[in-house]
Short mmCIF file of N, CA and C in Angstrom, two decimals:
data_model
loop_
_atom_site.label_atom_id
_atom_site.label_comp_id
_atom_site.label_asym_id
_atom_site.label_seq_id
_atom_site.Cartn_x
_atom_site.Cartn_y
_atom_site.Cartn_z
N MET A 91 58.34 34.53 94.71
CA MET A 91 59.22 33.53 95.01
C MET A 91 60.57 33.26 96.12
N SER A 92 61.08 33.08 97.80
CA SER A 92 61.88 33.32 97.99
C SER A 92 63.22 32.34 97.80
N GLN A 93 63.69 32.91 97.67
CA GLN A 93 65.11 31.57 98.36
C GLN A 93 65.11 30.58 98.15
N ASP A 94 64.06 29.86 99.33
CA ASP A 94 64.51 28.80 99.52
C ASP A 94 61.94 28.16 99.51
N ALA A 95 61.67 29.22 98.11
CA ALA A 95 60.67 27.89 98.39
C ALA A 95 60.33 27.72 96.63
N GLY A 96 59.23 26.86 96.98
CA GLY A 96 59.97 25.66 95.88
C GLY A 96 59.29 24.53 95.86
N THR A 97 59.49 24.44 94.59
CA THR A 97 59.72 22.35 95.00
C THR A 97 60.78 22.11 95.34
N GLY A 98 61.21 21.62 96.31
CA GLY A 98 63.05 21.18 96.26
C GLY A 98 63.11 19.90 96.52
N GLY A 99 62.24 18.65 95.41
CA GLY A 99 62.18 16.92 95.22
C GLY A 99 63.16 17.35 94.60
N ALA A 100 63.11 15.51 95.11
CA ALA A 100 64.42 14.80 94.00
C ALA A 100 64.62 15.39 92.99
N GLY A 101 66.32 15.49 92.16
CA GLY A 101 67.15 15.38 91.66
C GLY A 101 66.46 17.37 90.85
N GLN A 102 66.49 17.89 92.10
CA GLN A 102 66.81 19.09 91.70
C GLN A 102 67.32 19.70 93.27
N ASP A 103 69.38 20.42 92.56
CA ASP A 103 69.80 21.03 93.50
C ASP A 103 70.17 22.09 93.34
N VAL A 104 69.97 23.03 94.62
CA VAL A 104 69.67 24.72 94.20
C VAL A 104 71.35 24.85 93.98
N VAL A 105 71.86 25.50 92.97
CA VAL A 105 72.49 26.17 93.11
C VAL A 105 73.22 27.34 93.12
N GLY A 106 71.98 28.13 93.91
CA GLY A 106 72.90 29.39 93.31
C GLY A 106 71.10 30.58 94.07
N VAL A 107 70.91 31.57 93.68
CA VAL A 107 70.45 32.56 93.73
C VAL A 107 70.37 33.76 92.94
N VAL A 108 69.14 34.45 92.05
CA VAL A 108 69.44 34.94 91.17
C VAL A 108 69.15 36.53 91.85
N GLU A 109 70.62 37.49 91.33
CA GLU A 109 70.87 38.62 91.54
C GLU A 109 70.40 39.53 91.36
N GLU A 110 70.15 40.04 90.34
CA GLU A 110 69.64 41.10 89.77
C GLU A 110 68.94 40.37 88.00
N ILE A 111 67.64 41.34 87.55
CA ILE A 111 67.35 40.74 86.62
C ILE A 111 67.62 42.47 85.29
N SER A 112 68.23 41.74 84.12
CA SER A 112 68.13 43.74 83.86
C SER A 112 67.78 43.63 82.59
N VAL A 113 65.72 43.97 82.55
CA VAL A 113 66.10 44.07 80.43
C VAL A 113 66.58 44.66 79.94
N TYR A 114 66.50 44.61 78.40
CA TYR A 114 67.39 45.69 77.41
C TYR A 114 65.88 46.31 76.47
N PRO A 115 64.84 46.89 76.91
CA PRO A 115 63.82 47.60 76.38
C PRO A 115 63.86 47.80 74.59
N VAL A 116 64.78 48.12 74.35
CA VAL A 116 65.93 48.83 73.73
C VAL A 116 67.34 48.35 72.76
N LYS A 117 67.23 46.94 71.56
CA LYS A 117 68.62 46.56 71.38
C LYS A 117 69.84 47.64 70.86
N SER A 118 70.81 47.07 71.91
CA SER A 118 71.75 48.02 71.89
C SER A 118 71.85 49.37 72.97
N LEU A 119 70.63 49.89 73.73
CA LEU A 119 70.94 50.77 74.96
C LEU A 119 71.32 50.52 76.04
N ALA A 120 70.94 50.63 77.02
CA ALA A 120 71.54 50.30 78.48
C ALA A 120 70.72 49.59 78.17
N GLY A 121 71.23 48.54 80.06
CA GLY A 121 69.62 48.76 80.29
C GLY A 121 69.03 48.83 81.63
N ARG A 122 67.74 48.10 82.07
CA ARG A 122 66.48 48.67 83.16
C ARG A 122 67.06 47.35 84.63
N THR A 123 66.97 47.66 84.80
CA THR A 123 67.33 46.50 86.47
C THR A 123 65.67 46.33 87.21
N LEU A 124 65.18 45.23 87.15
CA LEU A 124 63.68 45.18 87.71
C LEU A 124 64.06 43.82 88.72
N ALA A 125 62.62 43.91 90.23
CA ALA A 125 62.61 43.14 91.58
C ALA A 125 62.64 42.04 90.14
N ALA A 126 60.90 41.78 89.52
CA ALA A 126 61.01 41.17 89.39
C ALA A 126 60.20 40.38 87.78
N VAL A 127 60.52 40.57 87.12
CA VAL A 127 59.60 40.22 85.49
C VAL A 127 59.17 38.40 85.09
N GLU A 128 57.98 38.77 84.20
CA GLU A 128 57.60 37.46 83.29
C GLU A 128 58.22 36.98 82.24
N VAL A 129 58.58 35.85 82.53
CA VAL A 129 59.08 35.37 81.40
C VAL A 129 58.37 34.62 80.51
N ASP A 130 57.92 34.64 79.12
CA ASP A 130 57.37 34.24 78.78
C ASP A 130 58.20 33.34 76.95
N ASP A 131 57.95 32.22 76.65
CA ASP A 131 57.93 31.64 75.55
C ASP A 131 59.13 32.26 75.16
N ALA A 132 58.65 33.54 74.73
CA ALA A 132 60.79 34.39 72.94
C ALA A 132 61.35 35.02 74.40
N GLY A 133 61.12 34.97 75.73
CA GLY A 133 62.41 35.40 76.65
C GLY A 133 61.18 36.26 77.76
N LEU A 134 62.25 37.80 78.31
CA LEU A 134 61.66 38.38 78.74
C LEU A 134 61.30 39.40 79.05
N ARG A 135 60.67 39.39 79.36
CA ARG A 135 58.28 40.36 78.78
C ARG A 135 59.09 41.85 78.78
N GLY A 136 59.52 42.04 77.58
CA GLY A 136 60.10 43.68 77.43
C GLY A 136 61.60 43.99 77.02
N ASP A 137 61.64 43.08 76.37
CA ASP A 137 63.10 42.99 76.48
C ASP A 137 63.31 42.61 75.54
N ARG A 138 64.10 43.66 74.70
CA ARG A 138 64.76 43.78 73.33
C ARG A 138 63.67 44.21 72.77
N ALA A 139 62.06 44.74 72.77
CA ALA A 139 61.66 44.93 72.17
C ALA A 139 61.43 45.74 70.33
N TYR A 140 62.13 46.83 71.44
CA TYR A 140 62.31 47.45 69.77
C TYR A 140 63.96 47.25 69.15
N ALA A 141 64.13 47.37 68.68
CA ALA A 141 65.68 47.97 67.32
C ALA A 141 65.39 49.41 67.35
N VAL A 142 67.11 50.02 67.10
CA VAL A 142 66.60 51.37 66.49
C VAL A 142 67.80 51.03 65.06
N VAL A 143 67.30 52.24 63.35
CA VAL A 143 66.89 51.40 63.07
C VAL A 143 66.90 52.99 62.33
N ASP A 144 67.79 53.46 61.38
CA ASP A 144 68.58 54.61 59.56
C ASP A 144 67.10 54.96 59.72
N ALA A 145 66.46 56.40 59.79
CA ALA A 145 64.99 57.18 59.83
C ALA A 145 64.86 56.39 57.60
N ASP A 146 66.23 56.97 56.98
CA ASP A 146 65.58 57.01 55.38
C ASP A 146 66.60 55.49 54.92
N SER A 147 67.64 54.66 55.74
CA SER A 147 67.71 53.51 54.61
C SER A 147 66.72 52.91 55.49
N GLY A 148 66.14 52.58 56.64
CA GLY A 148 66.39 51.65 57.80
C GLY A 148 66.70 49.69 58.24
N GLU A 149 67.77 50.32 58.06
CA GLU A 149 68.78 49.70 57.84
C GLU A 149 69.40 49.47 59.62
N ARG A 150 68.75 48.49 60.47
CA ARG A 150 69.39 48.43 62.00
C ARG A 150 71.04 48.92 62.93
N VAL A 151 70.33 50.20 63.62
CA VAL A 151 72.36 50.73 63.95
C VAL A 151 72.01 50.04 64.55
N THR A 152 73.62 49.30 65.46
CA THR A 152 74.10 48.71 66.70
C THR A 152 74.89 49.38 67.36
N VAL A 153 74.87 48.36 68.07
CA VAL A 153 76.58 50.11 69.35
C VAL A 153 77.43 49.39 68.79
N LYS A 154 77.87 47.84 68.19
CA LYS A 154 78.98 47.52 67.29
C LYS A 154 79.57 48.72 65.68
N THR A 155 78.47 49.24 65.60
CA THR A 155 78.90 50.78 64.90
C THR A 155 78.73 52.16 64.99
N THR A 156 77.51 52.30 66.64
CA THR A 156 77.43 52.70 67.30
C THR A 156 77.70 52.40 68.41
N PRO A 157 79.39 53.03 69.36
CA PRO A 157 79.12 52.99 70.47
C PRO A 157 78.77 53.76 71.16
N GLN A 158 77.91 54.76 70.96
CA GLN A 158 77.63 55.86 72.37
C GLN A 158 75.45 55.75 72.15
N LEU A 159 75.70 54.24 71.77
CA LEU A 159 74.20 53.42 72.13
C LEU A 159 73.87 53.53 73.04
N HIS A 160 75.09 52.21 73.77
CA HIS A 160 74.95 51.73 74.52
C HIS A 160 75.30 52.73 76.31
N GLY A 161 75.49 54.08 76.17
CA GLY A 161 75.42 54.74 77.58
C GLY A 161 74.01 55.53 77.37
N ILE A 162 72.88 55.56 76.70
CA ILE A 162 72.14 55.60 76.66
C ILE A 162 70.81 55.23 77.39
N VAL A 163 70.45 55.02 78.18
CA VAL A 163 69.33 54.77 79.04
C VAL A 163 67.39 55.10 78.81
N PRO A 164 66.96 53.44 77.44
CA PRO A 164 65.49 53.61 77.47
C PRO A 164 64.56 54.25 78.57
N THR A 165 63.34 54.98 78.49
CA THR A 165 62.38 55.34 79.09
C THR A 165 61.82 54.48 79.52
N GLY A 166 61.45 53.85 78.72
CA GLY A 166 60.36 53.04 78.01
C GLY A 166 59.29 53.60 77.00
N ASP A 167 59.73 54.65 76.83
CA ASP A 167 58.41 56.16 76.07
C ASP A 167 58.99 55.44 74.57
N PRO A 168 58.46 55.33 73.70
CA PRO A 168 59.65 54.58 71.92
C PRO A 168 59.26 56.01 71.53
N GLU A 169 58.33 57.37 71.67
CA GLU A 169 58.75 58.41 71.39
C GLU A 169 59.30 59.34 72.25
N ALA A 170 59.96 59.51 73.25
CA ALA A 170 60.46 60.40 73.66
C ALA A 170 62.51 59.51 73.49
N ASP A 171 61.92 57.54 73.62
CA ASP A 171 63.17 57.86 73.55
C ASP A 171 63.59 57.36 72.02
N THR A 172 63.58 57.62 71.52
CA THR A 172 63.70 57.79 69.24
C THR A 172 64.11 59.43 69.69
N ILE A 173 63.33 60.02 70.35
CA ILE A 173 64.30 61.87 70.25
C ILE A 173 65.28 61.62 70.94
N THR A 174 65.76 61.12 71.32
CA THR A 174 66.80 61.07 72.38
C THR A 174 68.00 60.38 72.13
N VAL A 175 67.57 59.51 70.77
CA VAL A 175 68.07 58.31 70.65
C VAL A 175 69.17 59.47 68.97
N THR A 176 67.86 59.96 68.09
CA THR A 176 68.29 60.33 67.35
C THR A 176 69.10 61.84 67.29
N GLN A 177 68.90 63.22 69.12
CA GLN A 177 69.60 63.57 69.57
C GLN A 177 71.25 63.44 69.49
N VAL A 178 71.40 62.33 70.18
CA VAL A 178 72.29 61.44 71.07
C VAL A 178 73.70 61.03 69.47
N LEU A 179 72.10 61.13 69.29
CA LEU A 179 73.59 60.00 67.24
C LEU A 179 73.62 61.85 66.70
N GLY A 180 72.50 62.83 66.39
CA GLY A 180 72.64 64.36 65.92
C GLY A 180 72.26 63.02 64.19
N ARG A 181 71.87 61.96 64.54
CA ARG A 181 70.91 61.96 62.73
C ARG A 181 69.79 61.26 63.08
N PRO A 182 69.62 61.52 62.09
CA PRO A 182 67.39 60.89 62.15
C PRO A 182 68.09 59.17 62.59
N VAL A 183 66.39 59.06 63.34
CA VAL A 183 66.46 57.10 63.48
C VAL A 183 65.10 57.24 63.95
N ARG A 184 65.23 55.81 64.67
CA ARG A 184 63.05 55.56 64.48
C ARG A 184 63.79 54.01 65.49
N LEU A 185 62.47 53.93 66.68
CA LEU A 185 62.57 52.35 66.87
C LEU A 185 61.70 51.59 65.88
N ALA A 186 61.74 50.43 65.47
CA ALA A 186 61.39 49.64 64.92
C ALA A 186 61.04 48.57 66.17
N ARG A 187 60.31 48.51 66.06
CA ARG A 187 59.36 46.77 67.32
C ARG A 187 59.28 45.97 66.18
N SER A 188 59.72 44.93 67.62
CA SER A 188 60.14 43.41 67.13
C SER A 188 58.87 42.98 66.76
N ALA A 189 58.62 41.99 65.19
CA ALA A 189 57.09 41.56 65.04
C ALA A 189 57.00 40.13 65.84
N GLY A 190 58.20 39.63 65.71
CA GLY A 190 58.21 38.25 66.25
C GLY A 190 58.46 38.59 67.59
N GLY A 191 58.55 39.05 68.66
CA GLY A 191 59.50 38.97 69.70
C GLY A 191 60.73 39.41 69.74
N PRO A 192 61.55 38.86 71.57
CA PRO A 192 62.56 39.77 71.31
C PRO A 192 63.43 39.66 70.13
N GLN A 193 64.73 40.73 69.14
CA GLN A 193 65.54 40.58 69.49
C GLN A 193 66.01 39.99 69.37
N VAL A 194 66.45 38.76 69.67
CA VAL A 194 67.69 37.94 71.11
C VAL A 194 69.29 37.98 69.68
N ASP A 195 70.45 37.70 69.89
CA ASP A 195 70.75 37.39 68.86
C ASP A 195 71.41 36.05 68.63
N ALA A 196 70.77 35.27 69.81
CA ALA A 196 71.12 34.27 70.02
C ALA A 196 70.34 32.79 70.58
N ALA A 197 69.54 33.66 71.79
CA ALA A 197 68.72 32.45 72.69
C ALA A 197 67.55 33.67 73.69
N ALA A 198 67.14 32.89 73.51
CA ALA A 198 65.98 33.84 74.28
C ALA A 198 66.07 34.55 76.58
N VAL A 199 67.02 34.08 76.55
CA VAL A 199 68.15 33.97 78.27
C VAL A 199 69.27 34.01 78.35
N HIS A 200 70.16 35.52 79.20
CA HIS A 200 71.07 35.14 78.82
C HIS A 200 70.95 35.32 80.74
N LEU A 201 72.23 34.44 80.86
CA LEU A 201 72.96 33.86 82.27
C LEU A 201 74.08 34.36 81.99
N VAL A 202 74.18 35.29 83.68
CA VAL A 202 75.86 35.13 83.52
C VAL A 202 76.90 35.13 85.30
N SER A 203 77.17 34.89 85.82
CA SER A 203 76.70 33.60 87.15
C SER A 203 78.44 34.88 87.74
N ARG A 204 77.93 35.66 89.12
CA ARG A 204 78.91 36.60 89.44
C ARG A 204 80.87 36.47 89.24
N GLY A 205 80.95 34.33 89.18
CA GLY A 205 81.69 34.17 89.36
C GLY A 205 81.98 34.05 87.87
N ALA A 206 81.62 34.68 86.93
CA ALA A 206 81.97 34.77 85.38
C ALA A 206 82.49 35.87 85.65
N ILE A 207 82.41 36.55 86.03
CA ILE A 207 82.72 37.99 86.42
C ILE A 207 83.90 38.14 87.05
N ASP A 208 84.29 38.16 87.73
CA ASP A 208 85.56 37.75 88.68
C ASP A 208 86.85 37.45 87.73
N ARG A 209 86.06 35.96 86.95
CA ARG A 209 86.88 35.69 86.37
C ARG A 209 87.47 36.63 85.01
N ALA A 210 86.46 37.46 84.29
CA ALA A 210 87.08 38.39 83.55
C ALA A 210 87.58 39.27 84.54
N ALA A 211 86.97 40.08 85.16
CA ALA A 211 88.27 40.35 86.03
C ALA A 211 89.93 39.88 86.16
N ALA A 212 89.90 39.15 86.34
CA ALA A 212 91.25 37.88 86.48
C ALA A 212 92.45 37.97 85.13
N GLY A 213 90.88 38.36 84.05
CA GLY A 213 91.55 37.99 82.98
C GLY A 213 91.14 36.56 81.35
N ASP A 214 89.74 36.01 82.95
CA ASP A 214 88.88 35.18 81.63
C ASP A 214 88.27 35.27 80.53
N VAL A 215 88.44 36.69 79.62
CA VAL A 215 87.98 36.92 79.15
C VAL A 215 87.58 36.69 77.44
N PRO A 216 86.47 35.43 76.99
CA PRO A 216 86.11 35.83 75.85
C PRO A 216 86.49 37.01 74.83
N GLU A 217 87.01 37.11 73.75
CA GLU A 217 87.86 37.70 72.87
C GLU A 217 85.83 38.66 71.95
N GLY A 218 86.34 40.17 71.73
CA GLY A 218 85.39 41.47 72.27
C GLY A 218 84.23 41.12 72.96
N CYS A 219 84.54 40.91 74.78
CA CYS A 219 83.33 40.50 75.16
C CYS A 219 83.51 41.40 76.85
N SER A 220 82.82 41.94 76.66
CA SER A 220 83.22 43.59 77.93
C SER A 220 82.37 42.88 79.29
N ALA A 221 84.16 43.13 80.27
CA ALA A 221 83.38 42.04 81.71
C ALA A 221 82.64 42.72 82.01
N ASP A 222 82.94 44.53 81.69
CA ASP A 222 82.01 45.56 82.49
C ASP A 222 80.85 46.13 82.57
N ASP A 223 80.10 45.21 80.91
CA ASP A 223 79.16 45.08 80.79
C ASP A 223 78.34 43.99 80.38
N PRO A 224 79.07 42.75 80.83
CA PRO A 224 78.01 41.43 79.43
C PRO A 224 76.39 41.79 79.74
N ARG A 225 75.64 42.55 79.84
CA ARG A 225 74.41 42.93 79.23
C ARG A 225 73.48 41.16 79.60
N ALA A 226 73.89 40.65 80.48
CA ALA A 226 72.86 39.78 81.44
C ALA A 226 71.80 39.85 80.89
N ASN A 227 70.54 39.49 80.72
CA ASN A 227 69.10 39.63 81.53
C ASN A 227 69.06 38.70 83.30
N LEU A 228 70.09 38.15 83.50
CA LEU A 228 69.91 37.40 84.80
C LEU A 228 71.58 36.76 85.84
N LEU A 229 71.56 37.73 86.79
CA LEU A 229 73.28 37.95 87.27
C LEU A 229 72.95 36.90 88.40
N LEU A 230 73.14 36.43 88.76
CA LEU A 230 73.66 35.39 89.36
C LEU A 230 74.72 35.12 90.52
N GLN A 231 74.07 34.16 91.75
CA GLN A 231 74.85 34.29 92.61
C GLN A 231 74.88 32.95 92.76
N LEU A 232 75.95 32.30 92.38
CA LEU A 232 76.30 30.48 92.37
C LEU A 232 77.09 30.36 93.42
N SER A 233 76.37 28.43 94.31
CA SER A 233 76.93 28.98 94.87
C SER A 233 78.03 27.63 95.77
N GLY A 234 78.69 27.78 96.12
CA GLY A 234 80.06 26.37 96.48
C GLY A 234 80.40 26.24 94.11
N GLY A 235 81.31 27.52 94.48
CA GLY A 235 82.03 28.19 93.54
C GLY A 235 81.91 26.92 91.97
N GLY A 236 80.25 27.68 91.99
CA GLY A 236 79.70 26.90 90.53
C GLY A 236 80.30 27.75 89.26
N ASP A 237 80.24 26.81 88.10
CA ASP A 237 80.51 27.51 87.11
C ASP A 237 79.10 27.65 86.18
N GLU A 238 78.37 28.23 86.09
CA GLU A 238 77.55 27.83 84.86
C GLU A 238 77.92 27.31 83.71
N ARG A 239 78.65 27.46 83.14
CA ARG A 239 79.03 27.01 82.16
C ARG A 239 78.98 25.05 81.86
N ASP A 240 79.14 24.55 83.21
CA ASP A 240 78.25 23.78 83.01
C ASP A 240 77.39 22.63 83.04
N TRP A 241 76.54 23.88 82.63
CA TRP A 241 75.22 23.58 82.39
C TRP A 241 74.59 23.63 81.02
N VAL A 242 75.54 23.78 80.54
CA VAL A 242 75.29 23.39 79.18
C VAL A 242 74.55 22.10 78.14
N GLY A 243 73.12 21.59 77.75
CA GLY A 243 72.52 20.38 77.82
C GLY A 243 71.33 19.83 79.28
N ARG A 244 71.89 21.73 79.96
CA ARG A 244 70.49 21.13 81.03
C ARG A 244 69.70 22.08 81.62
N ARG A 245 68.84 21.79 81.87
CA ARG A 245 67.70 22.41 82.58
C ARG A 245 67.56 23.67 84.55
N LEU A 246 66.57 24.46 83.61
CA LEU A 246 66.82 24.35 85.40
C LEU A 246 65.88 25.40 85.55
N GLN A 247 65.69 25.39 87.06
CA GLN A 247 64.14 26.26 88.06
C GLN A 247 64.74 27.28 88.00
N VAL A 248 64.48 28.71 86.91
CA VAL A 248 64.68 29.89 88.04
C VAL A 248 63.35 30.72 88.17
N GLY A 249 62.95 30.69 89.77
CA GLY A 249 61.90 31.81 89.95
C GLY A 249 60.57 30.23 89.50
N GLY A 250 59.53 30.47 88.98
CA GLY A 250 58.37 30.05 88.24
C GLY A 250 58.95 29.37 86.28
N ALA A 251 60.28 29.93 86.21
CA ALA A 251 60.52 29.89 85.10
C ALA A 251 61.04 28.05 84.43
N GLU A 252 61.11 27.65 83.66
CA GLU A 252 62.35 26.66 83.28
C GLU A 252 63.20 26.81 81.81
N LEU A 253 64.40 26.85 82.37
CA LEU A 253 64.53 27.07 80.93
C LEU A 253 65.68 26.18 80.67
N GLU A 254 65.94 26.14 80.12
CA GLU A 254 66.96 24.85 79.23
C GLU A 254 68.25 25.95 78.88
N VAL A 255 69.52 25.44 79.25
CA VAL A 255 70.79 26.11 78.63
C VAL A 255 71.41 25.65 77.45
N VAL A 256 71.15 25.82 76.33
CA VAL A 256 72.17 25.44 75.60
C VAL A 256 73.21 26.05 75.19
N ARG A 257 74.27 26.90 74.66
CA ARG A 257 75.15 27.17 75.19
C ARG A 257 75.74 28.09 74.93
N THR A 258 76.50 28.21 75.05
CA THR A 258 78.23 29.34 76.23
C THR A 258 78.54 30.16 74.56
N PRO A 259 77.99 31.68 75.06
CA PRO A 259 77.65 33.26 73.86
C PRO A 259 79.46 32.62 73.31
N LYS A 260 80.10 33.29 71.92
CA LYS A 260 81.00 33.47 71.73
C LYS A 260 81.89 33.86 71.66
N HIS A 261 81.44 35.82 72.24
CA HIS A 261 82.15 36.80 72.50
C HIS A 261 81.46 37.50 73.41
N CYS A 262 80.40 36.84 74.77
CA CYS A 262 79.60 37.30 76.57
C CYS A 262 79.80 35.76 77.38
N LEU A 263 80.40 37.18 78.97
CA LEU A 263 80.52 36.11 79.86
C LEU A 263 79.24 34.94 79.17
N GLY A 264 79.15 34.02 80.08
CA GLY A 264 77.28 33.26 81.08
C GLY A 264 77.67 32.11 80.46
N VAL A 265 75.80 32.14 79.65
CA VAL A 265 75.88 31.06 79.93
C VAL A 265 74.11 31.55 78.63
N TYR A 266 74.02 30.89 77.71
CA TYR A 266 72.41 30.88 76.77
C TYR A 266 71.55 30.13 76.97
N ALA A 267 70.09 30.54 77.15
CA ALA A 267 69.30 29.35 77.58
C ALA A 267 67.32 29.85 76.72
N GLU A 268 66.77 28.19 76.25
CA GLU A 268 65.82 29.09 75.73
C GLU A 268 64.45 27.88 77.38
N VAL A 269 63.42 29.45 76.99
CA VAL A 269 62.38 28.77 78.44
C VAL A 269 61.24 28.00 77.93
N ARG A 270 61.54 27.10 78.25
CA ARG A 270 60.89 25.15 78.49
C ARG A 270 59.27 25.81 79.16
N THR A 271 59.48 26.45 79.21
CA THR A 271 57.99 26.89 81.11
C THR A 271 58.45 28.51 80.97
N PRO A 272 56.80 28.58 80.67
CA PRO A 272 57.15 30.96 81.32
C PRO A 272 56.79 30.29 83.44
N GLY A 273 57.22 31.47 83.26
CA GLY A 273 56.29 31.55 84.78
C GLY A 273 57.00 32.94 84.93
N ARG A 274 56.93 33.89 86.38
CA ARG A 274 57.66 35.07 86.99
C ARG A 274 59.89 34.34 87.57
N VAL A 275 60.14 36.21 88.02
CA VAL A 275 61.24 35.57 87.88
C VAL A 275 61.41 36.72 88.58
N ALA A 276 62.15 36.20 90.02
CA ALA A 276 62.27 38.42 91.12
C ALA A 276 63.47 37.17 91.52
N ALA A 277 64.35 39.15 92.21
CA ALA A 277 65.51 38.91 92.89
C ALA A 277 64.73 38.45 93.90
N GLY A 278 66.45 37.07 94.49
CA GLY A 278 67.00 36.63 95.59
C GLY A 278 66.04 34.93 94.95
N ASP A 279 65.15 35.41 93.63
CA ASP A 279 64.85 33.52 94.26
C ASP A 279 65.66 32.46 94.03
N ALA A 280 65.30 31.23 94.09
CA ALA A 280 67.18 30.29 94.08
C ALA A 280 66.76 29.48 92.34
N VAL A 281 68.07 29.14 92.64
CA VAL A 281 68.25 29.15 90.63
C VAL A 281 68.60 26.91 90.83
N ARG A 282 67.61 26.46 90.13
CA ARG A 282 67.41 24.37 91.21
C ARG A 282 68.06 24.43 89.59
N LEU A 283 69.04 23.74 89.52
CA LEU A 283 69.76 22.32 88.27
C LEU A 283 68.95 21.13 88.66
N LEU A 284 67.86 21.44 87.45
CA LEU A 284 66.99 19.95 87.50
C LEU A 284 67.14 18.92 87.14
N GLY A 285 67.34 17.27 86.96
CA GLY A 285 68.26 16.08 86.49
C GLY A 285 68.45 16.02 85.71
#
């Protein structure tokens, strides 16, 4: 769907466009940029489908305790990714597939605006947040100097998906949203604030 496509009926205001889409196939590893993605009830298809776990104890290995994970770009091949992570960390690990959908910490979709990144560069950064890599699923370019933090409690139409913004993160930029209507989202799709 293009920026000006879709229903523009009453009660819908275009507030921006999708600039970039990222999924993180393995939690704590680097993301992959996509041109388009299907958004299911649980979030972006393929997002955080695996986690790194210690091969012996079965405990999750996270970027908070093992920062070198952040620089590993997953290939999408769990076997190859397991070998790479094991080599980088110098200890045996395995990738554990999530049985209940994406392994998210707060909500299904993380949205961050280019304005939030600019505010962070100017010093408006929540404690513990990485302004250099906000790990957002959807990077948005908002029109008219909008602020996504004002959307908490509101619904958005993003491409073919409808999202409900549920809260701001404590240690990240942007906002978190749950999926109300699944659909396809592509770079360049309009972001509409619903009534």
